[in-house]
GROMACS .gro file of C-alpha atoms in nm:
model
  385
    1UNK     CA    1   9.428  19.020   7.996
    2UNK     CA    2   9.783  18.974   7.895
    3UNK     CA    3  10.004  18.802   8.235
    4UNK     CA    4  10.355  18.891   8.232
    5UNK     CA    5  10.611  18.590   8.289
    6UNK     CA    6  10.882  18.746   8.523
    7UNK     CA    7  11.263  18.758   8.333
    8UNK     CA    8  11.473  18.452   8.391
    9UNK     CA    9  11.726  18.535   8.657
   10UNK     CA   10  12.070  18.600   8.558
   11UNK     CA   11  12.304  18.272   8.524
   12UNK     CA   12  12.594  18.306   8.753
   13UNK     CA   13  12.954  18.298   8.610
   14UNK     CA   14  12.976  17.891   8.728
   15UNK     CA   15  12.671  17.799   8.519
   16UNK     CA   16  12.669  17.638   8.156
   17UNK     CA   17  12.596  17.990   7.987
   18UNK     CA   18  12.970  17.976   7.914
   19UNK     CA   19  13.019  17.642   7.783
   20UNK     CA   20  12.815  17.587   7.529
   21UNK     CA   21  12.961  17.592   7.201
   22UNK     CA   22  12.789  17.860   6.933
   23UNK     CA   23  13.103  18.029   6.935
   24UNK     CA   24  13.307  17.996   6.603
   25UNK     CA   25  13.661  17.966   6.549
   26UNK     CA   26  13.911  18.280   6.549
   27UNK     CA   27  14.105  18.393   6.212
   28UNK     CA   28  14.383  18.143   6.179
   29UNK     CA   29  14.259  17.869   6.404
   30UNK     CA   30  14.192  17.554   6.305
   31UNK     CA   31  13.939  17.512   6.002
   32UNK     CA   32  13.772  17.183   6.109
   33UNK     CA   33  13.759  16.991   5.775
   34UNK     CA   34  14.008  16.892   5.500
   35UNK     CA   35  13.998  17.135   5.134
   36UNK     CA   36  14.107  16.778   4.930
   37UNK     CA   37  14.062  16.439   5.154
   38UNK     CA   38  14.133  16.109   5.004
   39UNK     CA   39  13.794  15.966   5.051
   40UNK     CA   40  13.497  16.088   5.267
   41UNK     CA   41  13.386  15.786   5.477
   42UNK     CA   42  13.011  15.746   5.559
   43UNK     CA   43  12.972  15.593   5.918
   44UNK     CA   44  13.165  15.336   6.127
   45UNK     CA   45  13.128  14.984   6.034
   46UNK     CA   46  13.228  14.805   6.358
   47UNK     CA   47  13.479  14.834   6.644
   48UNK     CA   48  13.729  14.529   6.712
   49UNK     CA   49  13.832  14.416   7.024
   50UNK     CA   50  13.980  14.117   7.162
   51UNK     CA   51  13.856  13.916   7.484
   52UNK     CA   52  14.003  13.609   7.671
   53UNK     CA   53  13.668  13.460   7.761
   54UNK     CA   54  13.393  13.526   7.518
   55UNK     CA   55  13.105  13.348   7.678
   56UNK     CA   56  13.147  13.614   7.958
   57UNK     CA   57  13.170  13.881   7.701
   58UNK     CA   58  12.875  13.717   7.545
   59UNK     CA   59  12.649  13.713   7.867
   60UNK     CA   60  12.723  14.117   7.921
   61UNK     CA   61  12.701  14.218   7.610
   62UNK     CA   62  12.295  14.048   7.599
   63UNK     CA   63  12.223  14.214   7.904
   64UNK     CA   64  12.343  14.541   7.774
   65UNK     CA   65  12.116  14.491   7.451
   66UNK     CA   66  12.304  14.351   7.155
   67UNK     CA   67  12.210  14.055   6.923
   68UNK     CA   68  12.414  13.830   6.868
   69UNK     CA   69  12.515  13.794   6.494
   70UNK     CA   70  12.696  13.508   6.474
   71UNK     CA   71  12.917  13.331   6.725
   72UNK     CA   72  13.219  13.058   6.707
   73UNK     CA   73  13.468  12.928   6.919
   74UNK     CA   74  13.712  13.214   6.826
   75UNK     CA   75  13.462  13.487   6.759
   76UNK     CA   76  13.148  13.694   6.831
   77UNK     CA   77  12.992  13.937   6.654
   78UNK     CA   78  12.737  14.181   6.783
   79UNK     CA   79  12.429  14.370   6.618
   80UNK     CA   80  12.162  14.606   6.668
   81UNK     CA   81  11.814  14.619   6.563
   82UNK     CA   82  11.883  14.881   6.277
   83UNK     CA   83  11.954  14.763   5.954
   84UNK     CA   84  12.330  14.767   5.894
   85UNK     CA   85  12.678  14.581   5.952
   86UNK     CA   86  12.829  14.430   6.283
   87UNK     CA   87  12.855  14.677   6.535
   88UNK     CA   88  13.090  14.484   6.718
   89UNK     CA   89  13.374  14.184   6.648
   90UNK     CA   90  13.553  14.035   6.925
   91UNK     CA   91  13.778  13.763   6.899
   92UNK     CA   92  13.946  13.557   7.148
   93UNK     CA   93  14.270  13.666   7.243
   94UNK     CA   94  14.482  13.646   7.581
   95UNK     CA   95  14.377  13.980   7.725
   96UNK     CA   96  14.095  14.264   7.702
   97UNK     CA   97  14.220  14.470   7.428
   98UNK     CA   98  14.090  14.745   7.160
   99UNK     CA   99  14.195  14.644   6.825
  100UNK     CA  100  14.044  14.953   6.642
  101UNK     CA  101  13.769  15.117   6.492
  102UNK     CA  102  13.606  15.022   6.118
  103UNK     CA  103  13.479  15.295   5.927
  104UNK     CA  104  13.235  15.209   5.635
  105UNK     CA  105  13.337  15.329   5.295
  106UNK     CA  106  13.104  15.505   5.049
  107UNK     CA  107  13.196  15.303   4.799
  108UNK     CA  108  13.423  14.989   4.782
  109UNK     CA  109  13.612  15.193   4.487
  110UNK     CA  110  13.752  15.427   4.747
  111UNK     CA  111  13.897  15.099   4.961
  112UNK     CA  112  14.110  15.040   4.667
  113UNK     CA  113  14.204  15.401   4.620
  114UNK     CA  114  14.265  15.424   5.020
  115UNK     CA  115  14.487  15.125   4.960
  116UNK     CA  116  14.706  15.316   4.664
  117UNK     CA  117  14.719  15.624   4.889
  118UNK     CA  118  14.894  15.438   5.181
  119UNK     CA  119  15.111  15.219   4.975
  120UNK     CA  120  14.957  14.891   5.082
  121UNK     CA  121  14.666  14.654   4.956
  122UNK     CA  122  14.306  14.622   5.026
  123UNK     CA  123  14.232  14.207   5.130
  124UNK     CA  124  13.879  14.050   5.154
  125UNK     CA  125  13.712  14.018   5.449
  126UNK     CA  126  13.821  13.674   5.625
  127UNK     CA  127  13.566  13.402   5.705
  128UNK     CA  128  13.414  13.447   5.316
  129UNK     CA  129  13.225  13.751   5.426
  130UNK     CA  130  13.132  13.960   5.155
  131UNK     CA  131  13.366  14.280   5.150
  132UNK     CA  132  13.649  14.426   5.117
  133UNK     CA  133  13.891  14.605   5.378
  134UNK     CA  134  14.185  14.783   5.418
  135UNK     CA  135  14.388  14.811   5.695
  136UNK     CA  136  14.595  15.187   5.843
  137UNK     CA  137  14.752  15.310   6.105
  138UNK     CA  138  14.692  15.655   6.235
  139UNK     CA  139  14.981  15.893   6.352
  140UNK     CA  140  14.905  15.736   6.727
  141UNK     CA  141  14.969  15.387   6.587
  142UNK     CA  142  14.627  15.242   6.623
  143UNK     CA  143  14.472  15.026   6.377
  144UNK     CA  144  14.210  15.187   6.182
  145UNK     CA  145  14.006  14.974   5.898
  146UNK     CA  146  13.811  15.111   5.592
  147UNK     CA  147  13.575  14.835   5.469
  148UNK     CA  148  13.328  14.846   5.154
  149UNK     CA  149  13.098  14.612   5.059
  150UNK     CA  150  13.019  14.384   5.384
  151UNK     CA  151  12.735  14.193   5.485
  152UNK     CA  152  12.392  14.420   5.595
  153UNK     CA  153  12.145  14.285   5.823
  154UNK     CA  154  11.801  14.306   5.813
  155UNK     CA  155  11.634  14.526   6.016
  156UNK     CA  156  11.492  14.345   6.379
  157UNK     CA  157  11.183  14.443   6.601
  158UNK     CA  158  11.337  14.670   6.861
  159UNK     CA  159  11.200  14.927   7.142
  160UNK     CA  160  10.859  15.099   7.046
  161UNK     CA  161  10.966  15.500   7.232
  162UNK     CA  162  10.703  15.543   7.466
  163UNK     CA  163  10.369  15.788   7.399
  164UNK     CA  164  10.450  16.096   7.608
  165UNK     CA  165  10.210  16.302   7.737
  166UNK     CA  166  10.450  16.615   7.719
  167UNK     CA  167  10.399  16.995   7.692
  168UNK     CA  168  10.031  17.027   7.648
  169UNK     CA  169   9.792  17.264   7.763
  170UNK     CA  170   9.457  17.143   7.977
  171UNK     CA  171   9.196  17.041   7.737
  172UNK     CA  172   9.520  16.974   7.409
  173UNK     CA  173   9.498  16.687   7.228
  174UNK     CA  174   9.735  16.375   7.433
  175UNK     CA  175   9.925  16.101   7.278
  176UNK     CA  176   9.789  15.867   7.579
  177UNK     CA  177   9.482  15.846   7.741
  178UNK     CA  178   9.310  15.566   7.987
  179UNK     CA  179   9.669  15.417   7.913
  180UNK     CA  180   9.929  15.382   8.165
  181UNK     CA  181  10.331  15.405   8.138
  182UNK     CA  182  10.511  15.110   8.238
  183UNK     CA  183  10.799  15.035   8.101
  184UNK     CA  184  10.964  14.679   8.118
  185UNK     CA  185  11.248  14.609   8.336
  186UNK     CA  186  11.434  14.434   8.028
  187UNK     CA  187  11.795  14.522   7.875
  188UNK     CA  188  11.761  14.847   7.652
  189UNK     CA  189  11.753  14.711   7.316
  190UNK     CA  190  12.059  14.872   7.100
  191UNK     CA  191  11.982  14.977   6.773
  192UNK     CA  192  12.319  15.080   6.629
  193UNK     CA  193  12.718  15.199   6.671
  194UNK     CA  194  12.714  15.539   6.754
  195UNK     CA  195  13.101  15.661   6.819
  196UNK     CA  196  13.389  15.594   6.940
  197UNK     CA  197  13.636  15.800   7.222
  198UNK     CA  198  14.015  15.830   7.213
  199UNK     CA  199  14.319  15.899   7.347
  200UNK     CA  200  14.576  16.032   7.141
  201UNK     CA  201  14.914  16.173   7.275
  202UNK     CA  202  14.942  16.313   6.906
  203UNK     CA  203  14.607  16.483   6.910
  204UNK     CA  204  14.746  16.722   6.676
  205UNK     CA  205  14.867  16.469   6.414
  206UNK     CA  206  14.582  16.247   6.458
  207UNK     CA  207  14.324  16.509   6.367
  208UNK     CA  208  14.491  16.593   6.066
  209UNK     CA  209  14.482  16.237   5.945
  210UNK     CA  210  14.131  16.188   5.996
  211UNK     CA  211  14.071  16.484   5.820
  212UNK     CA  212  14.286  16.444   5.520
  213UNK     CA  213  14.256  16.042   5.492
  214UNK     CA  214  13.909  15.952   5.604
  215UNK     CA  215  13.730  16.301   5.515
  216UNK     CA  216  13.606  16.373   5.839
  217UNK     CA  217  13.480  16.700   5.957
  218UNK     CA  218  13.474  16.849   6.329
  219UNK     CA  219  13.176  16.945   6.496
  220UNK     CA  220  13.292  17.094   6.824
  221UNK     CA  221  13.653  17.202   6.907
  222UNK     CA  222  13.741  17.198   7.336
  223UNK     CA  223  14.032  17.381   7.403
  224UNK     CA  224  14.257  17.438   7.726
  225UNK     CA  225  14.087  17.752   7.954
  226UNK     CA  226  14.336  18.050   7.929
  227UNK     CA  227  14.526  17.864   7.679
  228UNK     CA  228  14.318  17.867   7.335
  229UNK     CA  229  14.651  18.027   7.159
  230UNK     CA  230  14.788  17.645   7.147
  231UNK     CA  231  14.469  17.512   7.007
  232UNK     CA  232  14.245  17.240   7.046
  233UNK     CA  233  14.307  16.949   7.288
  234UNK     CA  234  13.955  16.748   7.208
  235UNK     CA  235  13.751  16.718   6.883
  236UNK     CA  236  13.438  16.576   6.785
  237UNK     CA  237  13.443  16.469   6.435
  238UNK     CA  238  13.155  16.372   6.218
  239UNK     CA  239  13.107  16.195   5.871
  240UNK     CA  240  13.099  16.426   5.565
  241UNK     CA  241  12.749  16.383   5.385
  242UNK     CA  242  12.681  16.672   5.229
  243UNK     CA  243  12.324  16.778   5.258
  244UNK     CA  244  12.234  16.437   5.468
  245UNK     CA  245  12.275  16.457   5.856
  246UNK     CA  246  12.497  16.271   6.021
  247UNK     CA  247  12.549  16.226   6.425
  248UNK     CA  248  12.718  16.518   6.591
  249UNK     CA  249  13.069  16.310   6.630
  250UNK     CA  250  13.098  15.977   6.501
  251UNK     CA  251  13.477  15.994   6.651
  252UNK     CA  252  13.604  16.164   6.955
  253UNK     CA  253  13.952  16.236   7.052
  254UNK     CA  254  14.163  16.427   7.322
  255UNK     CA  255  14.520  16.488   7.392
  256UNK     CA  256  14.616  16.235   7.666
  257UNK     CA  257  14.871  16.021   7.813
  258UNK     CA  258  14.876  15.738   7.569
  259UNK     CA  259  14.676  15.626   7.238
  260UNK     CA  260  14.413  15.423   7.364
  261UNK     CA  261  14.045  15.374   7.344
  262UNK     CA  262  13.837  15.563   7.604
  263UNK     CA  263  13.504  15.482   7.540
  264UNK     CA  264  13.189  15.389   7.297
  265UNK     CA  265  12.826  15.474   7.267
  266UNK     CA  266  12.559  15.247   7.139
  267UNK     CA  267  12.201  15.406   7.070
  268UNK     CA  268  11.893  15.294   7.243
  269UNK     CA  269  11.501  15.396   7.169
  270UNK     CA  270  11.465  15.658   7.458
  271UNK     CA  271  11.530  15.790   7.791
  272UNK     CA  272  11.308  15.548   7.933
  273UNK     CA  273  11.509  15.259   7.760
  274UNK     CA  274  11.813  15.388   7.892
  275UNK     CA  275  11.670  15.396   8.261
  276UNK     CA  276  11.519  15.053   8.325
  277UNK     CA  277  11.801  14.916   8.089
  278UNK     CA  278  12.024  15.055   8.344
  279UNK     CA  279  11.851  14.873   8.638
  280UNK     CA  280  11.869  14.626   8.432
  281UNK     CA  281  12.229  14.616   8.424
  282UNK     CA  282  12.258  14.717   8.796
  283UNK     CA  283  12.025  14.425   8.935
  284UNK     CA  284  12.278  14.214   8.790
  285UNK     CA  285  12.602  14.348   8.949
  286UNK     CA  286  12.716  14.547   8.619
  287UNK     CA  287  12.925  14.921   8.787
  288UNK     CA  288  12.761  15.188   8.648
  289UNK     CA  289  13.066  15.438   8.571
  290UNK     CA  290  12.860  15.765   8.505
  291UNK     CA  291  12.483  15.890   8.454
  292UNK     CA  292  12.228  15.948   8.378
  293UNK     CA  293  12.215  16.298   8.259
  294UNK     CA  294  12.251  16.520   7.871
  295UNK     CA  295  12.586  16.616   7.714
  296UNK     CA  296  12.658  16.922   7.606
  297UNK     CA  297  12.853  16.887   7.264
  298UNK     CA  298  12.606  16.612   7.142
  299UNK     CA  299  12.358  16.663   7.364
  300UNK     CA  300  12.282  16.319   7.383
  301UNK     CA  301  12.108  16.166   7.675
  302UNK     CA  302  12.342  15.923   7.823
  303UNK     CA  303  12.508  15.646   8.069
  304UNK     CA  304  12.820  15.479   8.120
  305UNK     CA  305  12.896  15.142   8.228
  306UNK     CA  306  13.201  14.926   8.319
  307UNK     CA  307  13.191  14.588   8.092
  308UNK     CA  308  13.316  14.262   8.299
  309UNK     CA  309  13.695  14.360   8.180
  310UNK     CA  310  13.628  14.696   8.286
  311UNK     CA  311  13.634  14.893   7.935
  312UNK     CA  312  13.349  15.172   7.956
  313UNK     CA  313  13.019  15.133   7.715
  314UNK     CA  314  12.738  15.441   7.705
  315UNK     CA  315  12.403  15.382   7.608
  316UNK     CA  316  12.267  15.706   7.464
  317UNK     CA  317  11.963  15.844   7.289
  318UNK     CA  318  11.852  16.146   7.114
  319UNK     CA  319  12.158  16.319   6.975
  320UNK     CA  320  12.204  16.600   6.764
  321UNK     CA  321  12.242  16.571   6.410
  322UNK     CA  322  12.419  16.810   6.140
  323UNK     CA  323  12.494  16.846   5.764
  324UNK     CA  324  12.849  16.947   5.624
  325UNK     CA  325  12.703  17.290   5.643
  326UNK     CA  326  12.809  17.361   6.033
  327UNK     CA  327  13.104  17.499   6.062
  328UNK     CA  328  13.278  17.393   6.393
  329UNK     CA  329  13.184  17.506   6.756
  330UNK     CA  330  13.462  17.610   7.028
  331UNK     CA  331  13.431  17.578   7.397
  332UNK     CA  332  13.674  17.551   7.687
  333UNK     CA  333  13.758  17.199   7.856
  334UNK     CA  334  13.609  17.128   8.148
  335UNK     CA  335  13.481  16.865   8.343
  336UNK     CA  336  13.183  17.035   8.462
  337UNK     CA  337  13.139  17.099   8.052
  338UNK     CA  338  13.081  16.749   8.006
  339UNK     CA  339  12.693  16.781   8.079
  340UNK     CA  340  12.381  17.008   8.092
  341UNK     CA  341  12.260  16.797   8.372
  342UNK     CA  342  12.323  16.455   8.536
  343UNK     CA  343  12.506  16.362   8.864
  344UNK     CA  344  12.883  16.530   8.889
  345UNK     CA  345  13.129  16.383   8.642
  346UNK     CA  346  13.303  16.045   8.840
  347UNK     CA  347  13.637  16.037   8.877
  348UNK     CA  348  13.605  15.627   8.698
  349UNK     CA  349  13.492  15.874   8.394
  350UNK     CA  350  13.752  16.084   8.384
  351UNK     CA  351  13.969  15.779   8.401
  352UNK     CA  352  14.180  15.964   8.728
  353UNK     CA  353  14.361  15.692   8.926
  354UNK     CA  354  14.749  15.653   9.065
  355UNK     CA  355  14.825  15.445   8.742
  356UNK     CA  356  14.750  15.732   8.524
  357UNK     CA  357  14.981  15.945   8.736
  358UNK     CA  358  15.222  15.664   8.608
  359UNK     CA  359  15.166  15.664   8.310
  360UNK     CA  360  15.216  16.010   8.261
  361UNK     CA  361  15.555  16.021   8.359
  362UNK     CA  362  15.661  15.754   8.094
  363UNK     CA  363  15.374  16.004   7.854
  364UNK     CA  364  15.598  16.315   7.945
  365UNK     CA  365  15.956  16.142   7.839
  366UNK     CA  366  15.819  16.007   7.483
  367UNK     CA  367  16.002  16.167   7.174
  368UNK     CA  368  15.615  16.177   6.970
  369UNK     CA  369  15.360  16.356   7.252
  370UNK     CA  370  15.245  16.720   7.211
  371UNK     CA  371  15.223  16.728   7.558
  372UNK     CA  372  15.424  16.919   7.806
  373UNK     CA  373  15.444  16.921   8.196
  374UNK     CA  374  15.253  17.253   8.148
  375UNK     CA  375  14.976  17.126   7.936
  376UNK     CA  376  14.905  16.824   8.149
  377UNK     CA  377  14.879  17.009   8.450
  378UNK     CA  378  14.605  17.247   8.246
  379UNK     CA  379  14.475  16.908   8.116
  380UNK     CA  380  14.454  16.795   8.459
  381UNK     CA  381  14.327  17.110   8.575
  382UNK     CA  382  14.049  17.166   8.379
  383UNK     CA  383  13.933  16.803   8.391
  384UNK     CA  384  13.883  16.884   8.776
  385UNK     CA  385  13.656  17.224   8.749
   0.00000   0.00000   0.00000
């Protein structure tokens, strides 16, 4: 006897049948990848930032997972469990401050050839670190490195994932049996960089340069609702491996107010990791900012949290992967767009405050922003629906 499933309902016009992004870009719209980039960078190295009291920095950054690398009076840098460079050097300074992403060069060859292209020279790394690295600016003025040739680590136990007992049928075969699931209440061990977020007042500009400089290639184009004629307002940009996967973005940016950095993910093993690593992080006082709950562009499983200085971390797991072969996605902005499922986006997120308000007044009179009183009220509008 054959048993009929009854249809899925209809999704109403408010759900996410709208928002996903299978939807390809229009004739003449932006193509999503450079025909002739300098080089084509494979991952990010590291991100730099500075911090005026490093043991603090030190304490959070155990109980958020990361190994310590190394650690002086001046400096700390931060691994994961994967095989692979720093994910993150901080060095003393007199406030909390980004100091710009490190992206990994396929070869140190193209470091030099970077170099020639911008008119300046490539330096080795200080400290006598293997490596070499040179140092740009992008059209926003932040500091973006290219290094080739540093120091790998060796790869450290991490997180075993957890045997589910998913999908199966009475009687199937199950990964776990006469075994129960308890997972430790322990900081979710990171295993690697993931991305980096954003600002950009120059989104236009910026995009271009990461595309023609670093080789990067976009995964998923937002643009404003009712407003796609003037293009994209957030990318997510991926490294250029050919045939090889890489993560979904490996860089985010959006049109905003000012060039700063919004936000950066970390992988962990597993939901499960990122759960009790949260309580974790919330029996010890840490502000969650957002989650838990699945992106859409991504779709990685993730949560946000507030460091001591309050700059915004995500712990994530399970993210899409694609080779150069996938031409970009476009989608409307929206805050609602952000996720699949999870609790409703917070307003710390979305970085909404009477400062901002501020700021974009002194954002509106700058000579080098693409925005316009008209675009930041759609900006702000479609960040609240």
């Amino acid at each position: 006897m054959t048993i009929e499933l009854p249809a899925p309902p209809s999704l109403p016009a408010t759900a996410h049948s709208d928002l996903h992004s299978e939807h390809g870009r229009r004739r003449g719209e932006h193509p999503g990848r450079s025909r002739n980039p300098v080089v084509k960078v494979r991952d990010l190295a590291w991100l730099q930032f500075e911090k005026p009291d490093l043991a603090r920095t030190e304490v959070f950054a155990r109980d958020f997972g990361f190994v310590v690398a190394e650690r002086t009076p001046d400096e700390l840098r931060l691994r994961g469990t994967f095989p692979g460079t720093d994910a993150l050097v901080i060095r003393r300074g007199p406030v909390s401050r980004f100091g710009g992403p490190v992206f990994q060069a396929a070869a140190v060859e193209d470091v030099d050839r970077l170099a020639r292209h911008a008119g300046t020279r490539a330096r080795p790394l200080a400290g006598g670190r293997p490596g070499r690295i040179v140092e740009l600016r992008d059209p926003s003025g932040l500091p973006v490195g290219v290094v080739g040739g540093a120091e790998v680590h060796a790869e450290l136990p991490g997180q075993v994932p957890l045997r589910m007992n998913t999908g199966l049928t009475p009687g199937g075969r199950f990964a776990r049996v006469n075994a129960t699931q308890r997972p430790a209440r322990e900081p979710a061990r990171v295993q690697r960089l993931g991305h980096v977020v954003l600002e950009t007042p120059r989104f236009q500009a910026a995009l271009d340069w990461y595309l023609d400089t670093l080789g990067l290639i976009v995964s998923d184009f937002l643009f404003l609702p009712h407003d796609r004629d003037f293009g994209p307002t957030m990318a997510f940009l991926r490294c250029d491996r050919g045939g090889e996967p890489a993560d979904h973005h490996t860089l985010a940016m959006h049109l905003g107010l000012t060039a700063a950095y919004v936000h950066s993910a970390f992988q962990v093993t597993d939901l499960d990791a990122i759960a009790a690593g949260g309580e974790y992080l919330a029996e010890r006082g840490y502000r969650r900012a957002w989650g838990i709950g699945r992106h859409i562009q991504g779709s990685q499983l993730f949560d946000y949290w507030r460091d001591p200085d309050g700059l915004m971390v995500e712990h994530f797991a399970d993210g899409d992967v694609f080779d150069a072969s996938v031409e970009p996605g476009w989608a409307p902005m929206s805050a609602s767009g952000l996720a699949q499922w999870g609790p409703p986006v917070t307003r710390d997120f979305l970085g909404t405050s009477p400062s901002r308000l501020r700021e974009a007044l002194g954002a509106l009179r700058a000579e080098d922003t693409e925005l316009t009183p008209a675009r930041l009220l759609a900006l702000m509008k479609a960040m609240s629906s």
